[in-house]
Amino acid sequence: MVIAIDGPAASGKGTLARRIAAHLGHAHLDTGLLYRAVARAMLDRGLLLTDEAAALEVAESLDPARLDESRLRDATMGEAASVVSVHAGVRQALLGVQRRFAARPGGAGLDGGDIGTVVCPEADVKLFVTASAEERARRRHGELLRKGETVSFEEVLADIRGRDERDAQRAAAPLRAAPDALILDTTHLDQDGAFASALELVGAGRAG
């Protein structure tokens, strides 16, 4: 069984995907980490994130088994990954990695921005998790403050809106809900409420 969970930045899709996978005993892949890893490698080498040829070279040599998640989740990597992810060649290079993960026995849950539309269009269940830009910025701002980072809410909101625009307008696999995706708006839900609602949708999707 494959569960595809998509949605914009800071919608809560990653947390939900991890909890759902653990609940069902499935493997989980945060596909955004792959793009963050490409961006991090480029920055480490002093390469421009807008250099598509360089990004493709990095993506093709990426070892998904060696992702240092702690380095990839710092404040700058989400923005950097959003820039790298617009490159069609990078998306194509990482497509095989994601599909091989989804094909593993025992079930898999993947979250990202194009899982239900491109990576796993035949997924058994597709969720599209969303929330208002203001609520997503509030959550992300709180996370950053708890990590001791100094940033204003206005800066975080501008970042969220910028990423939304890039993700929706990129030529390769733009962010959108698959036609058969089940929509979950988490704007007014806490993590437990979102998880309960997501499990209900997953159950409905499996039954359908």
XYZ file of N, CA and C in Angstrom:
624
model
N 0.847 -1.200 0.000
C 0.000 0.000 0.000
C 0.879 1.245 0.000
N 0.543 2.180 -0.856
C 1.283 3.437 -0.943
C 0.354 4.592 -0.584
N 0.816 5.430 0.345
C 0.062 6.621 0.729
C 0.877 7.834 0.315
N 0.287 8.678 -0.526
C 0.940 9.896 -1.011
C 0.362 11.093 -0.274
N 1.238 11.871 0.348
C 0.786 13.044 1.103
C 1.503 14.276 0.564
N 0.738 15.176 -0.005
C 1.282 16.399 -0.583
C 0.736 17.616 0.137
N 1.349 18.764 -0.147
C 0.866 20.005 0.429
C 1.946 21.061 0.429
N 1.580 22.299 0.659
C 2.546 23.398 0.674
C 3.432 23.367 1.907
N 4.445 24.220 1.918
C 5.393 24.293 3.027
C 4.682 24.598 4.340
N 5.100 23.898 5.408
C 4.623 24.131 6.777
C 3.137 23.837 6.953
N 2.588 22.977 6.097
C 1.179 22.603 6.238
C 0.982 21.507 7.268
N 2.084 20.874 7.672
C 2.000 19.775 8.623
C 2.031 18.411 7.970
N 2.265 18.383 6.651
C 2.222 17.102 5.925
C 3.306 16.142 6.383
N 4.492 16.656 6.717
C 5.584 15.787 7.125
C 5.300 15.084 8.436
N 4.820 15.846 9.415
C 4.473 15.272 10.712
C 3.376 14.232 10.559
N 2.368 14.549 9.761
C 1.277 13.605 9.530
C 1.777 12.343 8.841
N 2.619 12.515 7.835
C 3.118 11.356 7.090
C 3.896 10.423 8.007
N 4.742 10.993 8.862
C 5.515 10.158 9.790
C 4.602 9.413 10.755
N 3.598 10.103 11.298
C 2.706 9.466 12.269
C 1.840 8.399 11.613
N 1.355 8.677 10.414
C 0.524 7.697 9.716
C 1.338 6.461 9.359
N 2.553 6.671 8.860
C 3.410 5.539 8.507
C 3.717 4.686 9.732
N 4.035 5.333 10.844
C 4.328 4.593 12.074
C 3.097 3.825 12.554
N 1.939 4.461 12.458
C 0.688 3.837 12.892
C 0.376 2.587 12.069
N 0.658 2.653 10.775
C 0.340 1.545 9.874
C 1.496 0.560 9.710
N 2.655 0.899 10.281
C 3.816 0.035 10.121
C 4.460 0.136 8.755
N 4.348 1.289 8.122
C 4.921 1.511 6.797
C 6.248 2.265 6.895
N 7.067 2.125 5.872
C 8.264 2.953 5.754
C 7.847 4.366 5.349
N 8.643 5.357 5.730
C 8.309 6.746 5.419
C 9.479 7.449 4.757
N 9.167 8.276 3.766
C 10.186 9.102 3.108
C 9.689 10.528 2.989
N 10.448 11.445 3.579
C 10.212 12.877 3.390
C 10.998 13.264 2.150
N 10.318 13.357 1.018
C 11.030 13.587 -0.246
C 11.660 14.970 -0.297
N 11.162 15.891 0.514
C 11.757 17.220 0.550
C 13.207 17.188 1.002
N 13.569 16.176 1.809
C 14.954 16.066 2.260
C 15.904 15.820 1.096
N 15.417 15.162 0.051
C 16.270 14.918 -1.121
C 16.658 16.241 -1.769
N 15.688 17.136 -1.924
C 15.966 18.440 -2.524
C 16.808 19.304 -1.587
N 16.562 19.179 -0.293
C 17.386 19.904 0.675
C 18.830 19.414 0.617
N 19.004 18.103 0.415
C 20.354 17.546 0.339
C 21.096 18.062 -0.882
N 20.393 18.177 -1.997
C 21.008 18.740 -3.204
C 21.417 20.189 -2.952
N 20.500 20.955 -2.356
C 20.790 22.364 -2.071
C 21.966 22.499 -1.111
N 21.988 21.682 -0.072
C 23.072 21.752 0.910
C 24.423 21.427 0.263
N 24.444 20.398 -0.575
C 25.692 20.028 -1.237
C 26.188 21.153 -2.141
N 25.258 21.811 -2.816
C 25.644 22.915 -3.690
C 26.204 24.080 -2.892
N 25.554 24.412 -1.796
C 26.035 25.506 -0.957
C 27.398 25.170 -0.357
N 27.574 23.913 0.046
C 28.854 23.498 0.611
C 29.985 23.650 -0.405
N 29.649 23.486 -1.676
C 30.662 23.566 -2.735
C 30.774 24.967 -3.333
N 29.979 25.887 -2.818
C 30.024 27.249 -3.337
C 29.366 27.415 -4.683
N 28.419 26.540 -5.013
C 27.737 26.595 -6.306
C 26.465 27.434 -6.204
N 26.085 28.048 -7.299
C 24.849 28.821 -7.335
C 23.653 27.882 -7.413
N 22.655 28.117 -6.589
C 21.473 27.271 -6.603
C 20.720 27.349 -7.924
N 20.897 28.436 -8.644
C 20.229 28.607 -9.927
C 20.960 27.933 -11.080
N 22.120 27.329 -10.813
C 22.902 26.643 -11.850
C 22.317 25.246 -12.049
N 21.467 25.091 -13.064
C 20.750 23.832 -13.253
C 21.692 22.675 -13.576
N 22.723 22.918 -14.370
C 23.657 21.849 -14.724
C 24.382 21.332 -13.484
N 24.801 22.244 -12.623
C 25.484 21.841 -11.399
C 24.528 21.104 -10.466
N 23.296 21.582 -10.379
C 22.299 20.938 -9.520
C 22.014 19.522 -9.998
N 21.938 19.339 -11.302
C 21.691 18.017 -11.866
C 22.832 17.066 -11.538
N 24.059 17.547 -11.654
C 25.214 16.714 -11.341
C 25.183 16.250 -9.887
N 24.831 17.166 -8.998
C 24.742 16.823 -7.580
C 23.621 15.810 -7.346
N 22.469 16.047 -7.959
C 21.318 15.157 -7.770
C 21.617 13.746 -8.250
N 22.329 13.627 -9.347
C 22.626 12.309 -9.909
C 23.594 11.511 -9.042
N 24.390 12.203 -8.228
C 25.359 11.512 -7.375
C 24.883 11.416 -5.926
N 23.646 11.836 -5.668
C 23.133 11.857 -4.302
C 22.916 10.446 -3.773
N 23.357 10.193 -2.545
C 23.134 8.913 -1.878
C 22.061 9.119 -0.809
N 20.819 8.685 -1.068
C 19.733 8.934 -0.118
C 19.924 8.247 1.218
N 20.807 7.255 1.276
C 21.046 6.554 2.537
C 21.949 7.349 3.461
N 22.522 8.441 2.955
C 23.469 9.213 3.753
C 22.975 10.640 4.014
N 21.682 10.785 4.125
C 21.114 12.097 4.393
C 21.300 12.451 5.867
N 21.956 13.561 6.130
C 22.147 14.049 7.498
C 20.980 14.974 7.817
N 19.922 14.382 8.368
C 18.681 15.128 8.546
C 18.850 16.360 9.417
N 19.697 16.291 10.440
C 19.860 17.433 11.331
C 20.398 18.648 10.585
N 21.286 18.438 9.633
C 21.831 19.551 8.846
C 20.806 20.066 7.830
N 19.940 19.177 7.399
C 19.036 19.543 6.313
C 17.806 20.310 6.800
N 17.554 20.309 8.092
C 16.337 20.940 8.594
C 16.590 22.319 9.204
N 17.737 22.922 8.922
C 17.942 24.262 9.460
C 17.142 25.277 8.650
N 17.121 26.492 9.127
C 16.187 27.496 8.601
C 16.399 27.832 7.135
N 17.634 27.742 6.665
C 17.909 28.182 5.294
C 17.640 27.117 4.244
N 17.581 25.850 4.652
C 17.514 24.779 3.665
C 16.172 24.675 2.949
N 15.088 25.031 3.633
C 13.787 24.982 2.967
C 13.722 25.951 1.802
N 14.206 27.143 2.028
C 14.223 28.151 0.970
C 15.155 27.730 -0.159
N 16.333 27.215 0.194
C 17.293 26.781 -0.822
C 16.739 25.622 -1.640
N 16.071 24.679 -0.972
C 15.496 23.534 -1.668
C 14.405 23.973 -2.638
N 13.658 25.002 -2.261
C 12.603 25.511 -3.136
C 13.188 26.051 -4.434
N 14.372 26.657 -4.345
C 15.038 27.174 -5.548
C 15.526 26.024 -6.420
N 16.152 25.027 -5.798
C 16.697 23.888 -6.544
C 15.587 23.059 -7.193
N 14.452 22.957 -6.518
C 13.397 22.056 -6.983
C 12.714 22.508 -8.262
N 12.950 23.742 -8.696
C 12.331 24.188 -9.949
C 13.046 23.608 -11.165
N 14.244 23.048 -10.984
C 15.002 22.503 -12.105
C 14.413 21.159 -12.525
N 13.937 21.090 -13.768
C 13.295 19.864 -14.258
C 14.249 18.676 -14.212
N 15.519 18.891 -14.526
C 16.481 17.805 -14.525
C 16.677 17.214 -13.142
N 16.684 18.065 -12.126
C 16.837 17.600 -10.749
C 15.640 16.747 -10.358
N 14.460 17.204 -10.682
C 13.253 16.454 -10.341
C 13.266 15.089 -11.015
N 13.707 15.054 -12.267
C 13.762 13.789 -12.986
C 14.796 12.854 -12.369
N 15.930 13.405 -11.975
C 16.992 12.581 -11.389
C 16.550 11.957 -10.072
N 15.739 12.669 -9.304
C 15.301 12.169 -8.003
C 14.034 11.323 -8.079
N 13.414 11.298 -9.244
C 12.160 10.563 -9.410
C 12.352 9.068 -9.164
N 13.428 8.514 -9.733
C 13.670 7.084 -9.574
C 13.892 6.687 -8.132
N 14.605 7.525 -7.388
C 14.851 7.257 -5.965
C 13.524 7.125 -5.217
N 12.619 8.055 -5.492
C 11.341 8.065 -4.790
C 10.468 6.881 -5.191
N 10.451 6.541 -6.471
C 9.615 5.426 -6.921
C 10.136 4.088 -6.399
N 11.441 3.946 -6.308
C 11.983 2.705 -5.746
C 11.604 2.562 -4.282
N 11.602 3.687 -3.568
C 11.191 3.657 -2.161
C 9.726 3.240 -2.056
N 8.884 3.814 -2.907
C 7.449 3.516 -2.855
C 7.159 2.058 -3.181
N 8.028 1.426 -3.965
C 7.793 0.050 -4.412
C 8.251 -0.993 -3.406
N 8.857 -0.573 -2.308
C 9.362 -1.555 -1.342
C 8.207 -2.323 -0.716
N 8.431 -3.586 -0.370
C 7.361 -4.372 0.247
C 7.022 -3.867 1.641
N 5.781 -4.097 2.041
C 5.368 -3.727 3.386
C 4.658 -2.404 3.486
N 4.555 -1.683 2.392
C 3.856 -0.407 2.403
C 4.781 0.769 2.592
N 4.395 1.907 2.047
C 5.226 3.106 2.129
C 4.358 4.350 2.154
N 4.828 5.333 2.896
C 4.202 6.645 2.909
C 5.222 7.674 2.485
N 4.882 8.489 1.510
C 5.789 9.520 1.015
C 5.100 10.863 1.104
N 5.829 11.880 1.545
C 5.263 13.224 1.541
C 6.151 14.157 0.747
N 5.522 15.134 0.117
C 6.246 16.080 -0.715
C 5.296 17.044 -1.377
N 5.563 17.343 -2.652
C 4.725 18.288 -3.373
C 4.178 17.744 -4.679
N 4.703 16.583 -5.114
C 4.229 16.017 -6.374
C 4.098 14.503 -6.287
N 3.868 13.978 -5.091
C 3.805 12.529 -4.919
C 2.560 11.956 -5.601
N 1.421 12.552 -5.337
C 0.183 12.047 -5.921
C 0.000 12.370 -7.384
N 0.694 13.391 -7.869
C 0.521 13.794 -9.265
C 1.592 13.226 -10.194
N 2.831 13.059 -9.705
C 3.941 12.653 -10.570
C 4.641 11.388 -10.080
N 5.062 11.386 -8.821
C 5.874 10.280 -8.318
C 5.067 8.994 -8.223
N 3.907 9.066 -7.586
C 3.062 7.880 -7.380
C 1.616 8.185 -7.772
N 1.365 8.410 -9.063
C -0.005 8.744 -9.473
C -0.998 7.609 -9.243
N -0.503 6.384 -9.033
C -1.382 5.249 -8.773
C -1.416 4.893 -7.288
N -1.013 5.815 -6.426
C -1.014 5.553 -4.983
C -2.398 5.116 -4.515
N -2.420 4.248 -3.510
C -3.689 3.731 -3.000
C -4.519 4.823 -2.348
N -3.842 5.729 -1.640
C -4.522 6.855 -0.986
C -3.701 8.113 -1.216
N -4.375 9.199 -1.560
C -3.708 10.481 -1.763
C -4.342 11.529 -0.854
N -3.497 12.174 -0.075
C -3.956 13.276 0.762
C -3.270 14.555 0.314
N -4.008 15.643 0.339
C -3.422 16.963 0.104
C -3.688 17.782 1.359
N -2.616 18.049 2.099
C -2.713 18.733 3.389
C -2.396 20.208 3.201
N -3.266 21.060 3.673
C -3.063 22.487 3.477
C -3.455 23.256 4.741
N -3.174 24.537 4.734
C -3.564 25.466 5.801
C -3.335 26.862 5.249
N -3.903 27.851 5.887
C -3.717 29.218 5.413
C -2.248 29.610 5.519
N -1.832 30.543 4.684
C -0.444 31.003 4.717
C -0.102 31.593 6.085
N -1.042 32.322 6.663
C -0.804 32.946 7.962
C -0.612 31.894 9.060
N -1.415 30.848 9.043
C -1.281 29.796 10.052
C 0.008 29.006 9.853
N 0.364 28.740 8.615
C 1.618 28.027 8.353
C 2.822 28.863 8.790
N 2.742 30.168 8.567
C 3.822 31.054 9.004
C 3.891 31.104 10.526
N 2.737 31.096 11.187
C 2.720 31.111 12.653
C 3.408 29.860 13.200
N 3.114 28.715 12.605
C 3.732 27.466 13.060
C 5.238 27.484 12.830
N 5.636 27.871 11.631
C 7.056 27.878 11.310
C 7.805 28.893 12.175
N 7.194 30.047 12.405
C 7.817 31.072 13.243
C 8.042 30.532 14.649
N 7.047 29.826 15.177
C 7.192 29.253 16.500
C 8.309 28.225 16.565
N 8.435 27.407 15.529
C 9.504 26.406 15.482
C 10.873 27.077 15.506
N 11.012 28.121 14.718
C 12.295 28.814 14.635
C 12.658 29.484 15.951
N 11.657 30.084 16.604
C 11.920 30.726 17.896
C 12.348 29.702 18.939
N 11.704 28.523 18.902
C 12.064 27.480 19.871
C 13.482 26.968 19.635
N 13.965 27.098 18.412
C 15.339 26.694 18.097
C 16.347 27.798 18.414
N 15.832 28.940 18.882
C 16.714 30.034 19.243
C 17.069 30.954 18.096
N 16.376 30.818 16.964
C 16.662 31.668 15.812
C 15.881 32.974 15.917
N 16.494 34.047 15.475
C 15.871 35.365 15.532
C 15.326 35.726 14.162
N 14.019 35.731 14.051
C 13.371 36.053 12.779
C 11.975 36.585 13.094
N 11.503 37.524 12.302
C 10.179 38.096 12.538
C 9.101 37.263 11.847
N 7.886 37.379 12.366
C 6.754 36.697 11.744
C 6.578 37.160 10.303
N 6.759 38.446 10.067
C 6.586 38.997 8.720
C 7.579 38.379 7.734
N 8.817 38.145 8.195
C 9.814 37.515 7.329
C 9.412 36.083 6.988
N 8.931 35.366 7.977
C 8.523 33.980 7.754
C 7.328 33.916 6.814
N 6.366 34.817 6.995
C 5.187 34.845 6.127
C 5.586 35.153 4.693
N 6.501 36.100 4.519
C 6.968 36.431 3.169
C 7.659 35.232 2.532
N 8.429 34.483 3.326
C 9.102 33.290 2.836
C 8.093 32.234 2.413
N 7.076 32.021 3.236
C 6.031 31.036 2.933
C 5.320 31.394 1.633
N 4.956 32.661 1.492
C 4.250 33.081 0.281
C 5.142 32.980 -0.952
N 6.432 33.297 -0.785
C 7.355 33.169 -1.899
C 7.509 31.727 -2.339
N 7.610 30.824 -1.372
C 7.731 29.405 -1.703
C 6.462 28.893 -2.353
N 5.310 29.327 -1.853
C 4.038 28.919 -2.460
C 4.002 29.307 -3.939
N 4.424 30.533 -4.221
C 4.388 31.019 -5.596
C 5.337 30.226 -6.485
N 6.565 29.996 -6.019
C 7.516 29.228 -6.817
C 7.028 27.801 -7.041
N 6.512 27.187 -5.971
C 6.077 25.797 -6.074
C 4.893 25.645 -7.016
N 3.994 26.618 -7.006
C 2.802 26.529 -7.845
C 3.093 26.865 -9.303
N 4.123 27.674 -9.543
C 4.376 28.155 -10.895
C 5.531 27.451 -11.612
N 6.254 26.563 -10.911
C 7.379 25.898 -11.575
C 6.859 25.066 -12.744
N 7.653 25.010 -13.800
C 7.247 24.290 -15.008
C 7.203 22.791 -14.776
N 8.129 22.281 -13.969
C 8.208 20.843 -13.710
C 7.433 20.500 -12.439
N 6.395 19.670 -12.591
C 5.625 19.167 -11.449
C 5.192 20.260 -10.485
N 4.403 21.220 -10.940
C 3.941 22.274 -10.023
C 3.110 21.687 -8.883
N 3.153 22.371 -7.752
C 2.396 21.908 -6.592
C 0.902 22.086 -6.840
N 0.189 20.980 -6.769
C -1.270 21.021 -6.875
C -1.814 19.696 -6.356
N -3.074 19.712 -5.969
C -3.707 18.483 -5.502
C -4.062 17.616 -6.697
N -3.817 16.316 -6.584
C -4.252 15.382 -7.623
C -5.774 15.404 -7.683
N -6.349 15.151 -8.859
C -7.815 15.195 -8.981
C -8.541 14.280 -7.996
N -7.898 13.166 -7.637
C -8.547 12.215 -6.730
C -7.996 12.301 -5.304
N -7.290 13.386 -4.988
C -6.751 13.546 -3.637
C -7.848 13.943 -2.656
N -7.708 13.501 -1.426
C -8.597 13.900 -0.341
C -7.974 15.110 0.341
N -8.730 16.189 0.474
C -8.197 17.456 0.990
C -8.378 17.535 2.494
N -7.274 17.882 3.182
C -7.322 18.071 4.629
C -6.777 19.456 4.960
N -7.653 20.340 5.417
C -7.260 21.691 5.822
C -6.994 21.673 7.327
N -5.739 21.918 7.696
C -5.347 21.839 9.113
C -5.296 23.203 9.800
N -5.829 24.239 9.154
C -5.730 25.595 9.701
C -6.206 25.667 11.142
N -7.314 24.991 11.436
C -7.903 25.086 12.783
C -7.747 23.783 13.571
N -6.765 22.975 13.202
C -6.545 21.702 13.877
C -5.173 21.675 14.549
N -5.102 21.103 15.754
C -3.789 20.860 16.342
C -3.245 19.552 15.764
N -2.044 19.135 16.184
C -1.425 17.953 15.593
C -2.258 16.696 15.804
N -2.818 16.519 16.999
C -3.619 15.318 17.255
C -4.917 15.341 16.456
N -5.525 16.519 16.344
C -6.742 16.635 15.558
C -6.495 16.371 14.088
N -5.379 16.885 13.583
C -5.025 16.653 12.185
C -4.750 15.174 11.947
N -4.078 14.529 12.897
C -3.771 13.105 12.758
C -5.050 12.276 12.737
N -5.978 12.562 13.627
C -7.242 11.829 13.664
C -8.018 12.006 12.355
N -8.039 13.246 11.858
C -8.743 13.513 10.598
C -8.063 12.804 9.435
N -6.733 12.798 9.442
C -5.989 12.146 8.367
C -6.235 10.644 8.365
N -6.231 10.025 9.536
C -6.493 8.585 9.614
C -7.891 8.256 9.102
N -8.831 9.130 9.408
C -10.200 8.929 8.915
C -10.236 8.994 7.394
N -9.494 9.956 6.824
C -9.451 10.072 5.361
C -8.737 8.897 4.739
N -7.653 8.448 5.365
C -6.933 7.280 4.844
C -7.847 6.058 4.840
N -8.587 5.887 5.930
C -9.527 4.777 5.984
C -10.578 4.871 4.907
N -11.093 6.088 4.687
C -12.102 6.279 3.635
C -11.511 6.023 2.262
N -10.246 6.462 2.058
C -9.598 6.252 0.780
C -9.357 4.780 0.494
N -8.965 4.037 1.527
C -8.727 2.590 1.352
C -10.027 1.887 1.052
N -11.097 2.310 1.719
C -12.390 1.662 1.505
C -12.942 1.960 0.128
N -12.589 3.198 -0.382
C -13.097 3.589 -1.690
C -12.377 2.901 -2.808
